[in-house]
Short mmCIF file of N, CA and C in Angstrom, two decimals:
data_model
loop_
_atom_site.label_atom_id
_atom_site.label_comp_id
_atom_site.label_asym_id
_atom_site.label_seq_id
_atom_site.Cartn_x
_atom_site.Cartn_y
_atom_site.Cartn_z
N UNK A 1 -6.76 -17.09 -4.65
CA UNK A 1 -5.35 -16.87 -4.79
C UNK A 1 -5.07 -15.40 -4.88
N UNK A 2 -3.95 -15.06 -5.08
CA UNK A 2 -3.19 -14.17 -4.54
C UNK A 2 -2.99 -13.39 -6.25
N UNK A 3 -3.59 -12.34 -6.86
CA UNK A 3 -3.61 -12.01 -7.94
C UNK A 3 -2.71 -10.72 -8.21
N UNK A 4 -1.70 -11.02 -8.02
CA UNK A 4 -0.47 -9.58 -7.96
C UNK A 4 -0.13 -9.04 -9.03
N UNK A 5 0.50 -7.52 -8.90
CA UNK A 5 1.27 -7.86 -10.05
C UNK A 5 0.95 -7.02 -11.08
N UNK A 6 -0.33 -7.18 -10.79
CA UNK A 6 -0.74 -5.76 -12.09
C UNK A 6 -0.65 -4.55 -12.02
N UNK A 7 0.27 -4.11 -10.98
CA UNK A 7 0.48 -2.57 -10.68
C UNK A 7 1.74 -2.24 -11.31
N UNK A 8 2.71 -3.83 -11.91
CA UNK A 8 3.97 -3.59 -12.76
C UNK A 8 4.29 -3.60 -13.98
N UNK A 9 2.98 -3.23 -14.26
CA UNK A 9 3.55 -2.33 -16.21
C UNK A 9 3.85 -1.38 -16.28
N UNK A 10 5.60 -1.75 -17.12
CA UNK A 10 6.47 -0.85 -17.05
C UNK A 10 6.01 0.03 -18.01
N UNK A 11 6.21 1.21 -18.05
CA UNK A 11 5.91 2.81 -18.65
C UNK A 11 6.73 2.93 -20.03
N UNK A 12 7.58 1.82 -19.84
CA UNK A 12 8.21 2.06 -21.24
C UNK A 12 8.10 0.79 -22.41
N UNK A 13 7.07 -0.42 -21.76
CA UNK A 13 6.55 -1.07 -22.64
C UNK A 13 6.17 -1.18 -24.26
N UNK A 14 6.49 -1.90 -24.77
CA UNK A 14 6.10 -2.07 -26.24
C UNK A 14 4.68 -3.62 -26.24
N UNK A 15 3.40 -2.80 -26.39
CA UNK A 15 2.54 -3.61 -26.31
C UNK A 15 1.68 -4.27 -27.78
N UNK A 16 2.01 -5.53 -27.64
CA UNK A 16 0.99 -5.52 -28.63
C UNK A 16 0.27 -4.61 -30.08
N UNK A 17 -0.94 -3.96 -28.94
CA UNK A 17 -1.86 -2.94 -29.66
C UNK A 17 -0.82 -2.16 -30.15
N UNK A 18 0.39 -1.49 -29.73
CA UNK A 18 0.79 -0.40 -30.05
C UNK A 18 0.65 0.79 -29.31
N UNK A 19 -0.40 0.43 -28.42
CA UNK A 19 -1.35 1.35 -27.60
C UNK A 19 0.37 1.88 -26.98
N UNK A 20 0.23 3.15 -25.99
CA UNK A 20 1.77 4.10 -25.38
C UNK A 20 0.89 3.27 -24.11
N UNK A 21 2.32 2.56 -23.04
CA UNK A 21 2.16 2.20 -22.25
C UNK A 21 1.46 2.78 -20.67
N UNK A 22 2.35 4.08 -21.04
CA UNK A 22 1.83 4.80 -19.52
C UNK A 22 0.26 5.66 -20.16
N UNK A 23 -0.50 5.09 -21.27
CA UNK A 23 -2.10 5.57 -21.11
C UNK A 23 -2.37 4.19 -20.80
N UNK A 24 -1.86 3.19 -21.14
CA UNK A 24 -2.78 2.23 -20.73
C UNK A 24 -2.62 1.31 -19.42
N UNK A 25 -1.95 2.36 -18.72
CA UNK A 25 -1.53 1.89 -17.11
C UNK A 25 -2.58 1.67 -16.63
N UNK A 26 -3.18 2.52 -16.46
CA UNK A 26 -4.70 2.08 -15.27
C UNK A 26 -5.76 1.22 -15.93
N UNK A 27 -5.85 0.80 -17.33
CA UNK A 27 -6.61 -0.60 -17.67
C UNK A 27 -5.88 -1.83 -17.54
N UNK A 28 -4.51 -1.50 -17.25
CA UNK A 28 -4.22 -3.16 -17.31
C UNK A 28 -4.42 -4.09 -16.20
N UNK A 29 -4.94 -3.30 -14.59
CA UNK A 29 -5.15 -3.61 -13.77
C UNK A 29 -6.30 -4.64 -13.83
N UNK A 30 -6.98 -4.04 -14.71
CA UNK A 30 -8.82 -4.60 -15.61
C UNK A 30 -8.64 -5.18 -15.88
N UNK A 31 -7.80 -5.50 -17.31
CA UNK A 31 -7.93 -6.35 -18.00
C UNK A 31 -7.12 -8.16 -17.05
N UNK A 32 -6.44 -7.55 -16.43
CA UNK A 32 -5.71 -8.41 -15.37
C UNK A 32 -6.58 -9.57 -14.83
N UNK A 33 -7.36 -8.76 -13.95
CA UNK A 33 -8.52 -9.06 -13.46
C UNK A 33 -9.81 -9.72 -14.40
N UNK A 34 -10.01 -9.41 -15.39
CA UNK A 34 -10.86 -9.57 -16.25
C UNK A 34 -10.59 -11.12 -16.86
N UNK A 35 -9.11 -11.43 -17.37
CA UNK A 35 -8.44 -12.91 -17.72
C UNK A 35 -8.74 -13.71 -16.92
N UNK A 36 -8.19 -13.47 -15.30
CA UNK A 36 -8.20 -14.35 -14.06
C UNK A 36 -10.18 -14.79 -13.92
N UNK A 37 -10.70 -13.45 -14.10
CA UNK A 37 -12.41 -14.23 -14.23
C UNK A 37 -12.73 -15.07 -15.36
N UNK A 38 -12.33 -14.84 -16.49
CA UNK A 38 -12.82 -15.63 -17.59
C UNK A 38 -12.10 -17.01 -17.24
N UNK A 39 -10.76 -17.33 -16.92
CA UNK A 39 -10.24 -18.52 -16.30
C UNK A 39 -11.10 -18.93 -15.71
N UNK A 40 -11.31 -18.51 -14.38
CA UNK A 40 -12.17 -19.23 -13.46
C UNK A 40 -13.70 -19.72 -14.19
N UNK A 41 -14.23 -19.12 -14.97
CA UNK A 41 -15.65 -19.37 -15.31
C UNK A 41 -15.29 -20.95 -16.36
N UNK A 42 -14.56 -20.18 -17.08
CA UNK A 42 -13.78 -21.62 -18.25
C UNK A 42 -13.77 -22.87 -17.29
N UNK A 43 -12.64 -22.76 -16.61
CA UNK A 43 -12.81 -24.38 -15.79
C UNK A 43 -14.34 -24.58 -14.59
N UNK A 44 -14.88 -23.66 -14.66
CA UNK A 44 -16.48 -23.95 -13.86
C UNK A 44 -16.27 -24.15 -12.42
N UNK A 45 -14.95 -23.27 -11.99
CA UNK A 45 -15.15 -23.48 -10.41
C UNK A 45 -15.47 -22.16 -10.05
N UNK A 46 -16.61 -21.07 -10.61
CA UNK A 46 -16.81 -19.73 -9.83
C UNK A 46 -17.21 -19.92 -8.53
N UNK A 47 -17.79 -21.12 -8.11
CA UNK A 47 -18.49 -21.00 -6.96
C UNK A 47 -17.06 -21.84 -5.63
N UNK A 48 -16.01 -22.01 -6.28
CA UNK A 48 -14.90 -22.65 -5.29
C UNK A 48 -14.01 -21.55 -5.05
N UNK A 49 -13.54 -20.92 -6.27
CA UNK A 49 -12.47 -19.62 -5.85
C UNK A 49 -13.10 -18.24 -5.60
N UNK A 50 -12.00 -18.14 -4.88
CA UNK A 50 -11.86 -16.34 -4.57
C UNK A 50 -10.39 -15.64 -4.78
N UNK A 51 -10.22 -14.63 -5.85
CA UNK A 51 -9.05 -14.20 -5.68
C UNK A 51 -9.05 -13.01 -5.57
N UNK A 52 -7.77 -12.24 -5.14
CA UNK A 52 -7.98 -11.17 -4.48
C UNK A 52 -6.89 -9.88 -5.35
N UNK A 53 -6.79 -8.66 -5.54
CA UNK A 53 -6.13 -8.26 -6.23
C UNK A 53 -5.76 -6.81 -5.26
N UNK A 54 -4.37 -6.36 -5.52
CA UNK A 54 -3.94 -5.22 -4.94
C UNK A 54 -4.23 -3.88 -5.61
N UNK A 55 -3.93 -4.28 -7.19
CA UNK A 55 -4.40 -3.35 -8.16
C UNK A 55 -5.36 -2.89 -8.68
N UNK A 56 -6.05 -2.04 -9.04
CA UNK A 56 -7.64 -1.77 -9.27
C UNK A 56 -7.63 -0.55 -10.16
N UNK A 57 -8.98 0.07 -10.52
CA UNK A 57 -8.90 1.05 -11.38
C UNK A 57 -10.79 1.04 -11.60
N UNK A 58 -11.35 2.03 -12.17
CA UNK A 58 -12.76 2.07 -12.47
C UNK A 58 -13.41 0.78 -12.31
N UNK A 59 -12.87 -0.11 -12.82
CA UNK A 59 -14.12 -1.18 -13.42
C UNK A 59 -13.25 -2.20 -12.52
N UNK A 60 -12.69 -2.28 -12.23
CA UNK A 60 -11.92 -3.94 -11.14
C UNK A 60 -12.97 -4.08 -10.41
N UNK A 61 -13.65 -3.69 -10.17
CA UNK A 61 -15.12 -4.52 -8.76
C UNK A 61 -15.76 -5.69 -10.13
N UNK A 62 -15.76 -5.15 -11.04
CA UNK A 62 -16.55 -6.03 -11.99
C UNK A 62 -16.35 -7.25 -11.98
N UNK A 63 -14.73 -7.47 -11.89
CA UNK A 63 -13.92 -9.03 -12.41
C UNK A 63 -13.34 -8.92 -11.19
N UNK A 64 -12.89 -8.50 -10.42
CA UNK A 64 -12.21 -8.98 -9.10
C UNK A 64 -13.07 -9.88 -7.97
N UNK A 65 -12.68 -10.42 -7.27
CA UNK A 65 -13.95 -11.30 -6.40
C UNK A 65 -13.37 -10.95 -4.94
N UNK A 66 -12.36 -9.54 -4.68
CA UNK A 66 -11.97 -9.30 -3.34
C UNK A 66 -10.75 -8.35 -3.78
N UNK A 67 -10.89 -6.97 -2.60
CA UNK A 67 -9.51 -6.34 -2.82
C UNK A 67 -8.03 -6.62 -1.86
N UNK A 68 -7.49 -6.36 -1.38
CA UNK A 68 -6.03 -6.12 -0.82
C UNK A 68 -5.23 -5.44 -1.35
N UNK A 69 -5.12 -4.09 0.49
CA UNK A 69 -4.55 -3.14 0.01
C UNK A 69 -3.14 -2.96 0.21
N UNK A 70 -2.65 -3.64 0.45
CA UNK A 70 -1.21 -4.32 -0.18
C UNK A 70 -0.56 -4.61 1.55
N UNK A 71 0.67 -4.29 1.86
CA UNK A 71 1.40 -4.59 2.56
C UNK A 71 1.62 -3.52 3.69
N UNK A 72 0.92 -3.08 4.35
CA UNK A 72 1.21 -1.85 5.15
C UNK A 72 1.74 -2.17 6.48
N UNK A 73 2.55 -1.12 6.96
CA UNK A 73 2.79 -0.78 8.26
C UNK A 73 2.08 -0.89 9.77
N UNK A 74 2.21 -1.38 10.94
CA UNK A 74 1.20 -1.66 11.87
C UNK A 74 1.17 -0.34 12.64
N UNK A 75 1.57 0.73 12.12
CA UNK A 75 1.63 1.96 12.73
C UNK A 75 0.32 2.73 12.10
N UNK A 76 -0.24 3.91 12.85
CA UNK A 76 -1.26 4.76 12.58
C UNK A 76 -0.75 5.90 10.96
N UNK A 77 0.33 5.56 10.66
CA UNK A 77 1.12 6.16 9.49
C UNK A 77 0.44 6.89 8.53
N UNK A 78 0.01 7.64 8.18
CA UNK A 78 -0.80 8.39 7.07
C UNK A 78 -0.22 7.62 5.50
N UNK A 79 0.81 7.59 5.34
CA UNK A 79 1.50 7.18 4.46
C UNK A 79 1.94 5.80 4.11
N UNK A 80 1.22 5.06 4.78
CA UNK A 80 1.54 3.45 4.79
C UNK A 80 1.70 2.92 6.16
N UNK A 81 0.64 3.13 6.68
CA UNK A 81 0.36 2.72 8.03
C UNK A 81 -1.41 1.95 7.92
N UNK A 82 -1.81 1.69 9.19
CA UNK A 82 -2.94 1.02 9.25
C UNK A 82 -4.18 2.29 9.00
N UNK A 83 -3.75 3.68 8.87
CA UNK A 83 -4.61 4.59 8.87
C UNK A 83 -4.81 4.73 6.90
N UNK A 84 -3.86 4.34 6.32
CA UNK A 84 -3.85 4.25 4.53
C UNK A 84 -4.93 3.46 4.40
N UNK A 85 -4.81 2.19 5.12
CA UNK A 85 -5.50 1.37 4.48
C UNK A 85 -7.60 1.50 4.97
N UNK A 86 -7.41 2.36 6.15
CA UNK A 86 -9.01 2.50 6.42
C UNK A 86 -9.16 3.44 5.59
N UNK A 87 -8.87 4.77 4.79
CA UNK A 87 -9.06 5.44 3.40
C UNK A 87 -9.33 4.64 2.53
N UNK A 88 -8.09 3.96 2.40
CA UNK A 88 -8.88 3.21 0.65
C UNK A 88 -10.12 2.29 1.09
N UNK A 89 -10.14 1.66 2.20
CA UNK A 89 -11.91 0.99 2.13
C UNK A 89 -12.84 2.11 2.46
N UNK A 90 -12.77 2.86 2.79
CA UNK A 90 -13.82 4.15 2.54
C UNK A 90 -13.76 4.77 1.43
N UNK A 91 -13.19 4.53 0.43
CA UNK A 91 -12.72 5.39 -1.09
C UNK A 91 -13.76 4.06 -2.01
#
């Protein structure tokens, strides 16, 4: 499935921890990812799903099981074209 979404924590959030929202922007992508694996292992279908995530950060290869680099342009576009997206799979 289609694991979206975690690129929209808002900057002016009141979390939980207390933690200030815009430091903990680039883990929530993780921890995102990290829930959706422990789900899958809980009900015992690791070996049926694959989900895929747009958002990422250091450690998302760990818990993600596939990336997608979101919605781009069919043009050679530097900026959101089909040329963005051969960077980020070479990154």
């Amino acid at each position: 499935w289609m694991l979206d979404y975690a690129e929209a924590l808002p900057l002016d959030a009141k979390l939980h921890s207390k933690q200030d929202a815009a430091s903990y922007h680039n883990e929530y992508p993780i921890e995102w990812a990290k829930v959706s694996r422990e789900a899958i292992s809980e009900a015992g279908v690791e070996d049926e799903v694959l989900f895929f995530t747009r958002s990422g950060y250091h450690c998302s290869p760990r818990y993600s099981t596939c990336f997608w680099l979101g919605d781009q342009l069919t043009s050679w576009r530097q900026e959101d074209g089909i040329k963005s997206v051969v960077f980020g799979l070479l990154s």
